[in-house]
Backbone as a ProteinNet text record, in pm:
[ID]
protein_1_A
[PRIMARY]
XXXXXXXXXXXXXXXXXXXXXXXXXXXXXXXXXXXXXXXXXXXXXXXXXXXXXXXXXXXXXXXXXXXXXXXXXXXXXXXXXXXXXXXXX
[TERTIARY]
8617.4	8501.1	8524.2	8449.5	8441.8	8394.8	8453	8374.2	8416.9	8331.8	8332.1	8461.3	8545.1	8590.8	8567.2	8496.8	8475.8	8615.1	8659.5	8706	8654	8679.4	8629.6	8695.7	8689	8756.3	8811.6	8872.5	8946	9064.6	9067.2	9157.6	9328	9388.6	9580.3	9627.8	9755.2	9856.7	9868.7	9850.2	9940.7	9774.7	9669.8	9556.1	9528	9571.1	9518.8	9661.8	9773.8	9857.2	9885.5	9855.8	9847.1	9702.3	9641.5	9535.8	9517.2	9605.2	9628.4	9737.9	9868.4	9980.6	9922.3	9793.1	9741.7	9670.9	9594.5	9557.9	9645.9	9752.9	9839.8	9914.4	9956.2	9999	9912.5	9787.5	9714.8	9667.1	9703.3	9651.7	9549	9514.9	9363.5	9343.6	9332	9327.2	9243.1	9287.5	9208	9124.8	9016.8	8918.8	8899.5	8863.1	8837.9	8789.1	8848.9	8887.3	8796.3	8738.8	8710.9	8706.2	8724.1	8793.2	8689	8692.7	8692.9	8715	8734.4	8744.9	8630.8	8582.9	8450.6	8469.8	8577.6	8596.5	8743.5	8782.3	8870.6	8862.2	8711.8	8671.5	8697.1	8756.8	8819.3	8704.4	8676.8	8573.8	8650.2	8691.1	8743.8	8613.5	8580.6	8503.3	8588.3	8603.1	8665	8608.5	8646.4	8558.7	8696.1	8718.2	8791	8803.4	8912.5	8920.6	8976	8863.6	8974.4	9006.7	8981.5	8963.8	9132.8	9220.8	9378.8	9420.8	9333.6	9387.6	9371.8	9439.7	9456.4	9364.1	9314.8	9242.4	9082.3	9024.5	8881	8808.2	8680.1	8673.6	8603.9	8565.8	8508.6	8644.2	8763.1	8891.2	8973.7	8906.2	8953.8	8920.6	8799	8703.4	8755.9	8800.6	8874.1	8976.4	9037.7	9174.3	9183.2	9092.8	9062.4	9035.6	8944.9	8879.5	8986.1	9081.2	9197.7	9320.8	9359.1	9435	9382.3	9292.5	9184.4	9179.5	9161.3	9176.4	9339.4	9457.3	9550.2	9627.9	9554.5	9553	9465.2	9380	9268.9	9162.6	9119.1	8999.6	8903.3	8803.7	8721.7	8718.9	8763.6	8822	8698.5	8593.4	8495.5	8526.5	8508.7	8505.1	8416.5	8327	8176.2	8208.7	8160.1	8142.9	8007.7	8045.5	7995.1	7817.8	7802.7	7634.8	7603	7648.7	7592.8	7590.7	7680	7710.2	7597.4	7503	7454.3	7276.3	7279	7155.8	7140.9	7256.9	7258.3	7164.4	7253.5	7230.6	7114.5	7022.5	6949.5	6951.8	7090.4	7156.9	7099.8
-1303.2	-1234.2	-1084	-1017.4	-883	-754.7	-699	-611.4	-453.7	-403.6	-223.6	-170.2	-78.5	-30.1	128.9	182.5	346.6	406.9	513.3	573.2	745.7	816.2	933	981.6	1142.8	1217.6	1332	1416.5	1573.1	1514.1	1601.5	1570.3	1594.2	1503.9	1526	1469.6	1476.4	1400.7	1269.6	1194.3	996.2	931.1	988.6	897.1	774	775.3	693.1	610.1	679.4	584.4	498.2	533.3	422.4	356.5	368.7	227.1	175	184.4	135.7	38.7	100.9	-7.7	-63	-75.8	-144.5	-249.4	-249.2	-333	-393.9	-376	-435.1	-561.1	-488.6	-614.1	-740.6	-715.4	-806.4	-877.3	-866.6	-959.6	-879.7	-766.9	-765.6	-660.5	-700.2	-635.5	-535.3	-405.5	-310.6	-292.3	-283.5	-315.6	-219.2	-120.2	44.4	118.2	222	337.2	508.6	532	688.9	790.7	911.5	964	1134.8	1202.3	1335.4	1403.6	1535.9	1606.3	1727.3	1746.7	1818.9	1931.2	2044	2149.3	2092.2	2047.4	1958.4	1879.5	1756.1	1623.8	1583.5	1467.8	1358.2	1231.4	1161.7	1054.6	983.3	866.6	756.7	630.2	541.1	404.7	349.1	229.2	116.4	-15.2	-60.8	-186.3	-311.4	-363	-492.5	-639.9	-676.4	-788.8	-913.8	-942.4	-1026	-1134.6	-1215.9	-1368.3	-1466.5	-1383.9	-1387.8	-1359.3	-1268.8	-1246.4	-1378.8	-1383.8	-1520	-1487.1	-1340.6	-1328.7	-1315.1	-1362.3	-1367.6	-1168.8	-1186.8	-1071.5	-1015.6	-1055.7	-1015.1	-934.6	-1043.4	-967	-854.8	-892.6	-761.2	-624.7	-668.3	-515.9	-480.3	-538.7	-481	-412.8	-498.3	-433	-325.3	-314.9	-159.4	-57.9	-132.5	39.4	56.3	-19	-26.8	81	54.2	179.2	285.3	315.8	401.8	467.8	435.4	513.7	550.9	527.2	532.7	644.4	664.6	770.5	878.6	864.4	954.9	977.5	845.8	865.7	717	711.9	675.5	531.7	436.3	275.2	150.8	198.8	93.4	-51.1	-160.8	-238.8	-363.9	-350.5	-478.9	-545.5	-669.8	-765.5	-680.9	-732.7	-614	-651.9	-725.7	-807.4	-715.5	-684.9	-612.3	-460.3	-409.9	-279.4	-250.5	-332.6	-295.6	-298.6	-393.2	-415.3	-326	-228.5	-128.5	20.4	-11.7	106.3	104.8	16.9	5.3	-43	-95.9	-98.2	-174
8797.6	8849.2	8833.7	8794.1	8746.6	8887.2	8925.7	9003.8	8996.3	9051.8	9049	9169.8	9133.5	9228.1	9233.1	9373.6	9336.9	9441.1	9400.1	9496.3	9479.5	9622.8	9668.6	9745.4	9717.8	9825.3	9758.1	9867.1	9836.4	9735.5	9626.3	9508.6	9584.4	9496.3	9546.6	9470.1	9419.6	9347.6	9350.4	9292.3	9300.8	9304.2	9347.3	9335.9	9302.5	9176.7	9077.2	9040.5	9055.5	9100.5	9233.1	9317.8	9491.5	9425.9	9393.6	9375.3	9262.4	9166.2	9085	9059.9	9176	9200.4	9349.8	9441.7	9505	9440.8	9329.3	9272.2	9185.8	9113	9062.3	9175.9	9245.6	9378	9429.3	9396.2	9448.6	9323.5	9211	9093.8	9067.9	9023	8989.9	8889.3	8755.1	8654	8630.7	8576.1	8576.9	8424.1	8384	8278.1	8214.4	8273	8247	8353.7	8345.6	8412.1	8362.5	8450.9	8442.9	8579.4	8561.3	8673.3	8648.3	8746.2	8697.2	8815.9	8818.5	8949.9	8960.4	9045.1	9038.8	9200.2	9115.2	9234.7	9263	9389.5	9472.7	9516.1	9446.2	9471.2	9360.2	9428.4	9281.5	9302	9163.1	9182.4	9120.3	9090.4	8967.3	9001.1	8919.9	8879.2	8851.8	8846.9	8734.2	8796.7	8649.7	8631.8	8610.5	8740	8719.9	8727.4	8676.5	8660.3	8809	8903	9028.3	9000.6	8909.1	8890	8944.2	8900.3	8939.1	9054.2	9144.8	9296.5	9331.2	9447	9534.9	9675.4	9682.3	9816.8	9740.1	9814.1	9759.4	9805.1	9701.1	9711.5	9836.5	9931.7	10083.5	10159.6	10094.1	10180.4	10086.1	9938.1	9839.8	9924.2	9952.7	9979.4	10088.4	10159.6	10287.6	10275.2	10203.2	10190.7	10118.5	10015.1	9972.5	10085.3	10105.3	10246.3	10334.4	10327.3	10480.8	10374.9	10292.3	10175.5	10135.9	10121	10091.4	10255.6	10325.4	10461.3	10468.5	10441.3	10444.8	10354.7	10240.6	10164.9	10184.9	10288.2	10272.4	10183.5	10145.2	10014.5	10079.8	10009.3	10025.4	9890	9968.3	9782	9864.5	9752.6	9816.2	9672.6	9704.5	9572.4	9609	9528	9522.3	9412.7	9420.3	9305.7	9202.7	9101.7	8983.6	8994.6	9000	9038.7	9194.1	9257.5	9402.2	9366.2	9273.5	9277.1	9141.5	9017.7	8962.5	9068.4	9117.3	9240.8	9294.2	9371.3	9432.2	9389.1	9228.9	9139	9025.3	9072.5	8919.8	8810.6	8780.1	8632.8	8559.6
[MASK]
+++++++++++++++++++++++++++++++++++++++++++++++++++++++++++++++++++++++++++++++++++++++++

């Protein structure tokens, strides 16, 4: 199952490494990746792969927002069908 992961927040070092070796731990392949920083706000997207996690994705998403608070950023992640609904796509 394919879904969106966004993260947000004041830019810092390791970003994209802590949720990238957060998603590595949990089985969940990363698809593609884009990032930019706009001032001292960092944004990244990516588009991954959960089909291999063993936690379904209701408790993915948690566990994102629960690391993502832990780092101080903002790690939302929807199944890719909710996050295009959201957006128009």
């Amino acid at each position: 199952m394919r879904a969106v992961v966004t993260v947000t927040g004041s830019d810092r070092r390791g970003i994209i490494a802590k949720v990238s070796c957060f998603l590595a731990e949990k089985n969940v392949n990363i698809e593609d990746i884009s990032q930019t920083i706009l001032g001292d706000k960092f944004a990244m997207i990516m588009m991954v792969e959960t089909s291999e996690s063993k936690e379904d994705i209701a408790k993915l998403a948690k566990d994102c927002e629960e690391m993502g608070r832990s780092i101080g950023m903002s790690v939302r992640l929807q199944h890719e069908d909710i996050f295009n609904a959201m957006h128009n796509i």
